[in-house]
Amino acid sequence: VKIIITGASGVLGTECCSVFKEASVDVVCLTRESAWKIAQGRTPVELKEDTVVVHAAANTDVEFCEMFPDSCYRDNFLLSQGIAQACHEYRSKIVYISSAGVYGEGKSVPYCEYDDAHPTTHHHRSKLLAEKCVLAASNRNLVLRTGWLYGGSVNNPRNFVSRMIKEFQKASAKGTVLYSNVEQKGSPTFGRDVAKRILDLINGDHQGVFNVVNEGTASRFEYVKAIGAAVNSNVVVEPASAIAFERVAKVSPNEMARNWRSQEIGLPCMPNWHKSLVDYIKTLHPT
Ligand SMILES: NC(=O)c1ccc[n+]([C@@H]2O[C@H](COP(=O)([O-])OP(=O)(O)OC[C@H]3O[C@@H](n4cnc5c(N)ncnc54)[C@H](OP(=O)(O)O)[C@@H]3O)[C@@H](O)[C@H]2O)c1
């Protein structure tokens, strides 16, 4: 099997490229321009029946997406629709990376794959529309709903953990505290763990919708505190309510998910979020 990765420079794409290469898989890491070429029917890579496209490219800026919906639906929905059509034509399987945020509002406990999706933002609506195209293109395709990702390059501003470590360093130098949202809840997830689970799901030829997150849940406050503790920061993290963080996008306070389908088919549990976080930070700050 050959795996083609869109969004290869992102948090998840970077982890996929390294995990797949380590597993001796034949990998092609695509640029943004190459991803669009596939969607426009001018594919720069050979698509075949034994090729899998891991489509991780997306506009992940939820606030930008809320302010510029045309751009959001172009990048997240139309790009995915074009890639789904091309893959259908060449009988290639797609692994579409979606978001646990598509579940939106409705529950106050972690969402399972049998829960209905009620997205509350343009970003999450665009991801859900893309999911539908991917699932309609072939019943072999996979849709993976993940969330609160970190990993990849420490210089990628979308890498939440490395960004927060810099915030801790700045706050320490200035002698200030950090405030973090105690109401927003999610499943902090290491991109490398997701990449490994993608390989499991491809190798098992699984299909349909799967949640793929680290086990356990946390509030943003608990997550940020755990990052501070892992870097031995002396900066105090204060709990703050959602109202303190002005957001254009009305993201559901519940972005938590549970890997129900993986459990049902007997895949091993994903690592616990706290363990993966601490292990990841050790790789950044070896002692
Ligand atoms: N980050 C999270 O917490 C999170 C949560 C839930 C779901 N997800 C999903 O997981 C996937 C990977 O996210 P990530 O965190 O790795 O994202 P990321 O770090 O923001 O990377 C996004 C990737 O997509 C590419 N891209 C951005 N806009 C594009 C466009 N208009 N056309 C083509 N490519 C474009 C970027 O390429 P350039 O280098 O050219 O910019 C980059 O390679 C996405 O589908 C995202 O929706 C992420």
mmCIF file of C-alpha atoms and ligand atoms in Angstrom:
data_model
loop_
_atom_site.group_PDB
_atom_site.id
_atom_site.type_symbol
_atom_site.label_atom_id
_atom_site.label_comp_id
_atom_site.label_asym_id
_atom_site.label_seq_id
_atom_site.Cartn_x
_atom_site.Cartn_y
_atom_site.Cartn_z
ATOM 1 C CA VAL A 1 0.000 0.000 0.000
ATOM 2 C CA LYS A 2 1.124 3.543 -0.775
ATOM 3 C CA ILE A 3 -0.096 6.430 1.420
ATOM 4 C CA ILE A 4 -0.482 9.976 0.121
ATOM 5 C CA ILE A 5 -0.819 12.688 2.786
ATOM 6 C CA THR A 6 -2.435 16.080 2.222
ATOM 7 C CA GLY A 7 -1.725 18.739 4.848
ATOM 8 C CA ALA A 8 1.672 17.092 5.293
ATOM 9 C CA SER A 9 3.221 20.225 6.842
ATOM 10 C CA GLY A 10 0.595 20.461 9.602
ATOM 11 C CA VAL A 11 0.498 19.129 13.160
ATOM 12 C CA LEU A 12 -1.009 15.786 12.186
ATOM 13 C CA GLY A 13 0.452 15.536 8.667
ATOM 14 C CA THR A 14 4.011 15.877 10.026
ATOM 15 C CA GLU A 15 3.407 13.080 12.556
ATOM 16 C CA CYS A 16 1.802 10.885 9.859
ATOM 17 C CA CYS A 17 4.792 11.352 7.525
ATOM 18 C CA SER A 18 7.245 10.250 10.223
ATOM 19 C CA VAL A 19 5.163 7.392 11.695
ATOM 20 C CA PHE A 20 4.382 5.925 8.262
ATOM 21 C CA LYS A 21 8.027 6.187 7.124
ATOM 22 C CA GLU A 22 9.177 4.507 10.356
ATOM 23 C CA ALA A 23 6.736 1.681 9.533
ATOM 24 C CA SER A 24 8.428 1.369 6.090
ATOM 25 C CA VAL A 25 5.291 2.461 4.269
ATOM 26 C CA ASP A 26 5.726 4.069 0.849
ATOM 27 C CA VAL A 27 4.672 7.672 1.646
ATOM 28 C CA VAL A 28 4.100 10.759 -0.505
ATOM 29 C CA CYS A 29 3.805 14.020 1.471
ATOM 30 C CA LEU A 30 1.887 16.618 -0.531
ATOM 31 C CA THR A 31 2.062 20.406 -0.556
ATOM 32 C CA ARG A 32 -1.060 22.564 -0.492
ATOM 33 C CA GLU A 33 -0.773 23.126 -4.270
ATOM 34 C CA SER A 34 -0.548 19.383 -4.997
ATOM 35 C CA ALA A 35 -3.637 18.711 -2.862
ATOM 36 C CA TRP A 36 -5.619 21.184 -4.961
ATOM 37 C CA LYS A 37 -4.313 19.611 -8.185
ATOM 38 C CA ILE A 38 -5.844 16.288 -7.118
ATOM 39 C CA ALA A 39 -9.140 18.043 -6.379
ATOM 40 C CA GLN A 40 -9.065 19.722 -9.795
ATOM 41 C CA GLY A 41 -8.544 16.449 -11.650
ATOM 42 C CA ARG A 42 -4.872 17.200 -12.462
ATOM 43 C CA THR A 43 -3.415 14.716 -10.001
ATOM 44 C CA PRO A 44 0.371 15.099 -9.613
ATOM 45 C CA VAL A 45 0.656 11.600 -8.086
ATOM 46 C CA GLU A 46 -0.504 8.232 -9.303
ATOM 47 C CA LEU A 47 -3.779 7.174 -7.659
ATOM 48 C CA LYS A 48 -4.495 3.454 -7.763
ATOM 49 C CA GLU A 49 -6.692 0.901 -6.021
ATOM 50 C CA ASP A 50 -3.997 0.136 -3.440
ATOM 51 C CA THR A 51 -3.310 3.836 -2.769
ATOM 52 C CA VAL A 52 -4.722 5.447 0.381
ATOM 53 C CA VAL A 53 -5.100 9.213 0.606
ATOM 54 C CA VAL A 54 -4.916 10.535 4.170
ATOM 55 C CA HIS A 55 -6.620 13.884 3.685
ATOM 56 C CA ALA A 56 -5.477 16.045 6.612
ATOM 57 C CA ALA A 57 -5.308 19.406 4.802
ATOM 58 C CA ALA A 58 -7.779 21.937 6.141
ATOM 59 C CA ASN A 59 -8.212 25.496 7.241
ATOM 60 C CA THR A 60 -8.053 24.815 10.975
ATOM 61 C CA ASP A 61 -8.497 28.440 12.076
ATOM 62 C CA VAL A 62 -12.011 28.244 13.529
ATOM 63 C CA GLU A 63 -12.231 32.014 14.144
ATOM 64 C CA PHE A 64 -11.093 32.865 10.588
ATOM 65 C CA CYS A 65 -13.607 30.361 9.215
ATOM 66 C CA GLU A 66 -16.417 32.074 11.127
ATOM 67 C CA MET A 67 -15.473 35.472 9.692
ATOM 68 C CA PHE A 68 -14.828 34.273 6.115
ATOM 69 C CA PRO A 69 -17.265 31.429 5.440
ATOM 70 C CA ASP A 70 -16.753 31.353 1.634
ATOM 71 C CA SER A 71 -13.073 30.720 2.136
ATOM 72 C CA CYS A 72 -13.776 28.152 4.866
ATOM 73 C CA TYR A 73 -16.180 26.096 2.726
ATOM 74 C CA ARG A 74 -13.799 26.312 -0.270
ATOM 75 C CA ASP A 75 -10.837 24.993 1.729
ATOM 76 C CA ASN A 76 -12.623 22.423 3.843
ATOM 77 C CA PHE A 77 -15.660 21.326 1.840
ATOM 78 C CA LEU A 78 -14.835 21.882 -1.872
ATOM 79 C CA LEU A 79 -11.234 20.690 -1.569
ATOM 80 C CA SER A 80 -12.418 17.506 0.136
ATOM 81 C CA GLN A 81 -15.223 17.014 -2.368
ATOM 82 C CA GLY A 82 -12.727 17.255 -5.256
ATOM 83 C CA ILE A 83 -10.339 14.810 -3.584
ATOM 84 C CA ALA A 84 -13.212 12.419 -2.883
ATOM 85 C CA GLN A 85 -14.251 12.523 -6.548
ATOM 86 C CA ALA A 86 -10.713 11.888 -7.795
ATOM 87 C CA CYS A 87 -10.258 8.985 -5.367
ATOM 88 C CA HIS A 88 -13.593 7.520 -6.436
ATOM 89 C CA GLU A 89 -12.469 7.656 -10.081
ATOM 90 C CA TYR A 90 -9.215 5.798 -9.359
ATOM 91 C CA ARG A 91 -10.755 3.529 -6.650
ATOM 92 C CA SER A 92 -8.361 4.845 -4.003
ATOM 93 C CA LYS A 93 -9.421 4.770 -0.363
ATOM 94 C CA ILE A 94 -9.622 8.053 1.590
ATOM 95 C CA VAL A 95 -8.963 8.540 5.263
ATOM 96 C CA TYR A 96 -10.582 11.894 5.922
ATOM 97 C CA ILE A 97 -9.453 13.702 9.062
ATOM 98 C CA SER A 98 -12.432 15.375 10.649
ATOM 99 C CA SER A 99 -13.159 16.859 14.036
ATOM 100 C CA ALA A 100 -14.928 15.819 17.224
ATOM 101 C CA GLY A 101 -16.192 19.409 17.111
ATOM 102 C CA VAL A 102 -18.761 18.352 14.481
ATOM 103 C CA TYR A 103 -20.870 16.852 17.291
ATOM 104 C CA GLY A 104 -21.444 20.402 18.543
ATOM 105 C CA GLU A 105 -24.095 20.744 21.200
ATOM 106 C CA GLY A 106 -26.467 18.212 22.712
ATOM 107 C CA LYS A 107 -24.557 16.258 25.345
ATOM 108 C CA SER A 108 -22.416 17.058 28.356
ATOM 109 C CA VAL A 109 -20.476 13.762 28.326
ATOM 110 C CA PRO A 110 -17.992 12.562 25.655
ATOM 111 C CA TYR A 111 -19.533 11.954 22.231
ATOM 112 C CA CYS A 112 -19.622 8.517 20.593
ATOM 113 C CA GLU A 113 -19.907 7.795 16.883
ATOM 114 C CA TYR A 114 -23.633 6.961 17.237
ATOM 115 C CA ASP A 115 -24.401 10.505 18.427
ATOM 116 C CA ASP A 116 -25.932 12.950 15.944
ATOM 117 C CA ALA A 117 -23.823 15.864 14.749
ATOM 118 C CA HIS A 118 -25.111 19.387 15.428
ATOM 119 C CA PRO A 119 -22.193 21.648 14.459
ATOM 120 C CA THR A 120 -22.303 25.182 15.854
ATOM 121 C CA THR A 121 -19.666 26.923 13.684
ATOM 122 C CA HIS A 122 -18.918 27.316 9.967
ATOM 123 C CA HIS A 123 -15.673 25.416 10.467
ATOM 124 C CA HIS A 124 -17.417 22.386 11.928
ATOM 125 C CA ARG A 125 -20.273 22.546 9.369
ATOM 126 C CA SER A 126 -17.671 22.572 6.584
ATOM 127 C CA LYS A 127 -15.998 19.501 8.093
ATOM 128 C CA LEU A 128 -19.334 17.680 8.331
ATOM 129 C CA LEU A 129 -20.187 18.482 4.685
ATOM 130 C CA ALA A 130 -16.785 17.108 3.679
ATOM 131 C CA GLU A 131 -17.397 13.943 5.723
ATOM 132 C CA LYS A 132 -20.649 13.357 3.833
ATOM 133 C CA CYS A 133 -18.903 13.660 0.434
ATOM 134 C CA VAL A 134 -16.176 11.260 1.508
ATOM 135 C CA LEU A 135 -18.634 8.676 2.842
ATOM 136 C CA ALA A 136 -20.828 8.969 -0.263
ATOM 137 C CA ALA A 137 -17.832 8.502 -2.619
ATOM 138 C CA SER A 138 -17.120 4.945 -1.434
ATOM 139 C CA ASN A 139 -18.161 2.694 1.418
ATOM 140 C CA ARG A 140 -14.455 1.769 1.816
ATOM 141 C CA ASN A 141 -13.616 5.292 3.015
ATOM 142 C CA LEU A 142 -12.829 6.273 6.578
ATOM 143 C CA VAL A 143 -13.775 9.431 8.486
ATOM 144 C CA LEU A 144 -11.780 10.004 11.663
ATOM 145 C CA ARG A 145 -12.982 12.560 14.195
ATOM 146 C CA THR A 146 -10.140 13.860 16.328
ATOM 147 C CA GLY A 147 -9.611 16.907 18.519
ATOM 148 C CA TRP A 148 -7.301 19.173 20.499
ATOM 149 C CA LEU A 149 -4.256 17.986 18.524
ATOM 150 C CA TYR A 150 -0.634 18.762 19.296
ATOM 151 C CA GLY A 151 2.650 17.559 17.824
ATOM 152 C CA GLY A 152 4.568 18.157 14.600
ATOM 153 C CA SER A 153 6.933 21.104 14.423
ATOM 154 C CA VAL A 154 7.438 23.071 17.661
ATOM 155 C CA ASN A 155 7.402 26.182 15.481
ATOM 156 C CA ASN A 156 3.911 25.502 14.094
ATOM 157 C CA PRO A 157 1.629 27.978 15.926
ATOM 158 C CA ARG A 158 -1.112 25.315 15.652
ATOM 159 C CA ASN A 159 0.958 23.064 17.961
ATOM 160 C CA PHE A 160 -0.911 23.991 21.147
ATOM 161 C CA VAL A 161 1.588 22.413 23.535
ATOM 162 C CA SER A 162 4.713 24.133 22.161
ATOM 163 C CA ARG A 163 2.784 27.415 21.960
ATOM 164 C CA MET A 164 1.731 27.103 25.614
ATOM 165 C CA ILE A 165 5.295 26.266 26.696
ATOM 166 C CA LYS A 166 6.362 29.593 25.146
ATOM 167 C CA GLU A 167 3.482 31.321 27.007
ATOM 168 C CA PHE A 168 4.732 29.795 30.283
ATOM 169 C CA GLN A 169 8.265 31.055 29.552
ATOM 170 C CA LYS A 170 6.990 34.575 28.787
ATOM 171 C CA ALA A 171 4.763 34.662 31.887
ATOM 172 C CA SER A 172 7.639 33.440 34.030
ATOM 173 C CA ALA A 173 9.955 36.168 32.697
ATOM 174 C CA LYS A 174 7.302 38.837 33.317
ATOM 175 C CA GLY A 175 6.161 37.397 36.663
ATOM 176 C CA THR A 176 2.521 37.174 35.510
ATOM 177 C CA VAL A 177 -0.116 34.431 35.793
ATOM 178 C CA LEU A 178 -1.901 32.594 32.967
ATOM 179 C CA TYR A 179 -5.683 32.340 32.705
ATOM 180 C CA SER A 180 -7.322 29.310 31.191
ATOM 181 C CA ASN A 181 -10.899 28.319 30.349
ATOM 182 C CA VAL A 182 -12.362 25.984 32.929
ATOM 183 C CA GLU A 183 -15.631 25.452 31.003
ATOM 184 C CA GLN A 184 -14.232 24.290 27.619
ATOM 185 C CA LYS A 185 -13.787 20.524 27.665
ATOM 186 C CA GLY A 186 -12.105 18.247 25.178
ATOM 187 C CA SER A 187 -9.807 15.309 24.550
ATOM 188 C CA PRO A 188 -6.171 16.478 24.267
ATOM 189 C CA THR A 189 -4.596 14.255 21.619
ATOM 190 C CA PHE A 190 -1.050 13.631 20.389
ATOM 191 C CA GLY A 191 -0.858 13.585 16.590
ATOM 192 C CA ARG A 192 1.616 10.693 16.717
ATOM 193 C CA ASP A 193 -0.953 8.486 18.512
ATOM 194 C CA VAL A 194 -3.526 9.375 15.841
ATOM 195 C CA ALA A 195 -1.024 8.542 13.071
ATOM 196 C CA LYS A 196 -0.429 5.089 14.593
ATOM 197 C CA ARG A 197 -4.175 4.457 14.856
ATOM 198 C CA ILE A 198 -4.589 5.509 11.199
ATOM 199 C CA LEU A 199 -2.158 2.742 10.230
ATOM 200 C CA ASP A 200 -4.117 0.209 12.349
ATOM 201 C CA LEU A 201 -7.361 1.213 10.649
ATOM 202 C CA ILE A 202 -5.850 1.097 7.158
ATOM 203 C CA ASN A 203 -4.198 -2.282 7.808
ATOM 204 C CA GLY A 204 -7.504 -3.672 9.141
ATOM 205 C CA ASP A 205 -9.346 -2.254 6.077
ATOM 206 C CA HIS A 206 -11.904 -0.580 8.367
ATOM 207 C CA GLN A 207 -14.575 1.741 7.027
ATOM 208 C CA GLY A 208 -16.933 4.497 8.148
ATOM 209 C CA VAL A 209 -16.758 6.939 11.048
ATOM 210 C CA PHE A 210 -14.357 6.537 14.008
ATOM 211 C CA ASN A 211 -13.518 8.882 16.871
ATOM 212 C CA VAL A 212 -9.739 8.927 17.309
ATOM 213 C CA VAL A 213 -8.622 10.745 20.459
ATOM 214 C CA ASN A 214 -6.392 10.007 23.427
ATOM 215 C CA GLU A 215 -8.271 8.375 26.303
ATOM 216 C CA GLY A 216 -9.727 10.611 29.004
ATOM 217 C CA THR A 217 -10.901 14.194 28.940
ATOM 218 C CA ALA A 218 -9.821 17.541 30.381
ATOM 219 C CA SER A 219 -10.913 21.135 30.650
ATOM 220 C CA ARG A 220 -8.652 23.617 28.889
ATOM 221 C CA PHE A 221 -7.586 24.721 32.392
ATOM 222 C CA GLU A 222 -6.577 21.168 33.396
ATOM 223 C CA TYR A 223 -4.740 20.722 30.085
ATOM 224 C CA VAL A 224 -2.774 23.981 30.455
ATOM 225 C CA LYS A 225 -1.968 23.184 34.100
ATOM 226 C CA ALA A 226 -0.669 19.761 33.039
ATOM 227 C CA ILE A 227 1.598 21.408 30.427
ATOM 228 C CA GLY A 228 2.956 23.812 33.074
ATOM 229 C CA ALA A 229 3.577 20.962 35.516
ATOM 230 C CA ALA A 230 5.365 18.893 32.860
ATOM 231 C CA VAL A 231 7.822 21.736 32.187
ATOM 232 C CA ASN A 232 8.201 22.437 35.945
ATOM 233 C CA SER A 233 6.932 25.982 35.492
ATOM 234 C CA ASN A 234 6.453 28.173 38.560
ATOM 235 C CA VAL A 235 3.745 30.191 36.756
ATOM 236 C CA VAL A 236 0.311 30.014 38.395
ATOM 237 C CA VAL A 237 -2.586 29.027 36.113
ATOM 238 C CA GLU A 238 -5.870 30.633 37.171
ATOM 239 C CA PRO A 239 -9.250 29.200 36.160
ATOM 240 C CA ALA A 240 -11.353 31.574 34.040
ATOM 241 C CA SER A 241 -14.872 31.288 32.668
ATOM 242 C CA ALA A 242 -15.598 31.115 28.919
ATOM 243 C CA ILE A 243 -16.836 34.711 28.923
ATOM 244 C CA ALA A 244 -13.257 35.908 29.533
ATOM 245 C CA PHE A 245 -12.245 34.604 26.088
ATOM 246 C CA GLU A 246 -13.933 36.615 23.321
ATOM 247 C CA ARG A 247 -14.545 34.208 20.442
ATOM 248 C CA VAL A 248 -16.264 34.947 17.150
ATOM 249 C CA ALA A 249 -16.972 31.245 16.640
ATOM 250 C CA LYS A 250 -19.470 29.787 19.071
ATOM 251 C CA VAL A 251 -17.639 26.526 19.619
ATOM 252 C CA SER A 252 -19.549 24.029 21.759
ATOM 253 C CA PRO A 253 -18.123 23.821 25.300
ATOM 254 C CA ASN A 254 -18.171 20.044 24.874
ATOM 255 C CA GLU A 255 -15.541 18.828 22.370
ATOM 256 C CA MET A 256 -14.973 15.578 24.286
ATOM 257 C CA ALA A 257 -15.074 12.244 22.442
ATOM 258 C CA ARG A 258 -14.774 8.548 23.253
ATOM 259 C CA ASN A 259 -13.277 5.868 20.962
ATOM 260 C CA TRP A 260 -16.399 3.707 21.080
ATOM 261 C CA ARG A 261 -16.063 2.063 17.650
ATOM 262 C CA SER A 262 -12.395 1.188 18.130
ATOM 263 C CA GLN A 263 -13.349 -0.449 21.408
ATOM 264 C CA GLU A 264 -16.206 -2.361 19.745
ATOM 265 C CA ILE A 265 -13.906 -3.854 17.103
ATOM 266 C CA GLY A 266 -11.322 -4.816 19.716
ATOM 267 C CA LEU A 267 -8.531 -2.350 18.932
ATOM 268 C CA PRO A 268 -6.275 -1.578 21.899
ATOM 269 C CA CYS A 269 -7.131 1.556 23.912
ATOM 270 C CA MET A 270 -5.497 4.761 22.725
ATOM 271 C CA PRO A 271 -2.906 6.037 25.235
ATOM 272 C CA ASN A 272 -4.197 8.218 28.079
ATOM 273 C CA TRP A 273 -3.963 11.946 27.223
ATOM 274 C CA HIS A 274 -1.912 12.853 30.291
ATOM 275 C CA LYS A 275 0.644 10.105 29.726
ATOM 276 C CA SER A 276 1.092 11.019 26.062
ATOM 277 C CA LEU A 277 1.432 14.701 26.955
ATOM 278 C CA VAL A 278 4.118 14.089 29.588
ATOM 279 C CA ASP A 279 6.016 11.683 27.278
ATOM 280 C CA TYR A 280 5.835 14.218 24.423
ATOM 281 C CA ILE A 281 7.133 17.081 26.580
ATOM 282 C CA LYS A 282 10.031 14.843 27.720
ATOM 283 C CA THR A 283 11.060 14.499 24.065
ATOM 284 C CA LEU A 284 11.160 18.317 23.779
ATOM 285 C CA HIS A 285 13.081 18.806 27.036
ATOM 286 C CA PRO A 286 15.244 15.699 27.489
ATOM 287 C CA THR A 287 16.827 15.601 30.972
HETATM 288 N N1 LIG B 1 -5.631 20.906 15.393
HETATM 289 C C1 LIG B 1 -6.667 20.409 16.032
HETATM 290 O O1 LIG B 1 -6.811 20.563 17.254
HETATM 291 C C2 LIG B 1 -7.704 19.625 15.269
HETATM 292 C C3 LIG B 1 -8.865 19.260 15.934
HETATM 293 C C4 LIG B 1 -9.812 18.493 15.249
HETATM 294 C C5 LIG B 1 -9.600 18.145 13.929
HETATM 295 N N2 LIG B 1 -8.473 18.535 13.305
HETATM 296 C C6 LIG B 1 -8.295 18.168 11.898
HETATM 297 O O2 LIG B 1 -7.077 17.493 11.747
HETATM 298 C C7 LIG B 1 -6.519 17.772 10.463
HETATM 299 C C8 LIG B 1 -5.085 18.193 10.629
HETATM 300 O O3 LIG B 1 -5.060 19.367 11.442
HETATM 301 P P1 LIG B 1 -3.698 20.030 11.890
HETATM 302 O O4 LIG B 1 -3.854 20.424 13.309
HETATM 303 O O5 LIG B 1 -2.557 19.164 11.468
HETATM 304 O O6 LIG B 1 -3.721 21.347 11.011
HETATM 305 P P2 LIG B 1 -2.573 22.437 10.751
HETATM 306 O O7 LIG B 1 -1.385 22.209 11.591
HETATM 307 O O8 LIG B 1 -3.279 23.765 10.789
HETATM 308 O O9 LIG B 1 -2.153 22.108 9.248
HETATM 309 C C9 LIG B 1 -3.046 22.288 8.203
HETATM 310 C C10 LIG B 1 -2.465 21.684 6.962
HETATM 311 O O10 LIG B 1 -3.416 21.921 5.906
HETATM 312 C C11 LIG B 1 -2.797 22.707 4.888
HETATM 313 N N3 LIG B 1 -3.746 23.688 4.397
HETATM 314 C C12 LIG B 1 -4.223 24.762 5.061
HETATM 315 N N4 LIG B 1 -5.080 25.440 4.274
HETATM 316 C C13 LIG B 1 -5.117 24.782 3.101
HETATM 317 C C14 LIG B 1 -5.805 24.994 1.883
HETATM 318 N N5 LIG B 1 -6.597 26.048 1.707
HETATM 319 N N6 LIG B 1 -5.612 24.136 0.865
HETATM 320 C C15 LIG B 1 -4.785 23.064 1.017
HETATM 321 N N7 LIG B 1 -4.101 22.808 2.140
HETATM 322 C C16 LIG B 1 -4.274 23.668 3.177
HETATM 323 C C17 LIG B 1 -1.599 23.384 5.525
HETATM 324 O O11 LIG B 1 -0.650 23.626 4.516
HETATM 325 P P3 LIG B 1 0.313 24.919 4.494
HETATM 326 O O12 LIG B 1 1.589 24.466 5.149
HETATM 327 O O13 LIG B 1 0.476 25.214 3.052
HETATM 328 O O14 LIG B 1 -0.379 26.005 5.251
HETATM 329 C C18 LIG B 1 -1.152 22.327 6.533
HETATM 330 O O15 LIG B 1 -0.351 21.360 5.898
HETATM 331 C C19 LIG B 1 -7.426 18.832 9.832
HETATM 332 O O16 LIG B 1 -8.289 18.238 8.916
HETATM 333 C C20 LIG B 1 -8.193 19.378 10.997
HETATM 334 O O17 LIG B 1 -9.490 19.843 10.609
HETATM 335 C C21 LIG B 1 -7.520 19.272 13.937
#
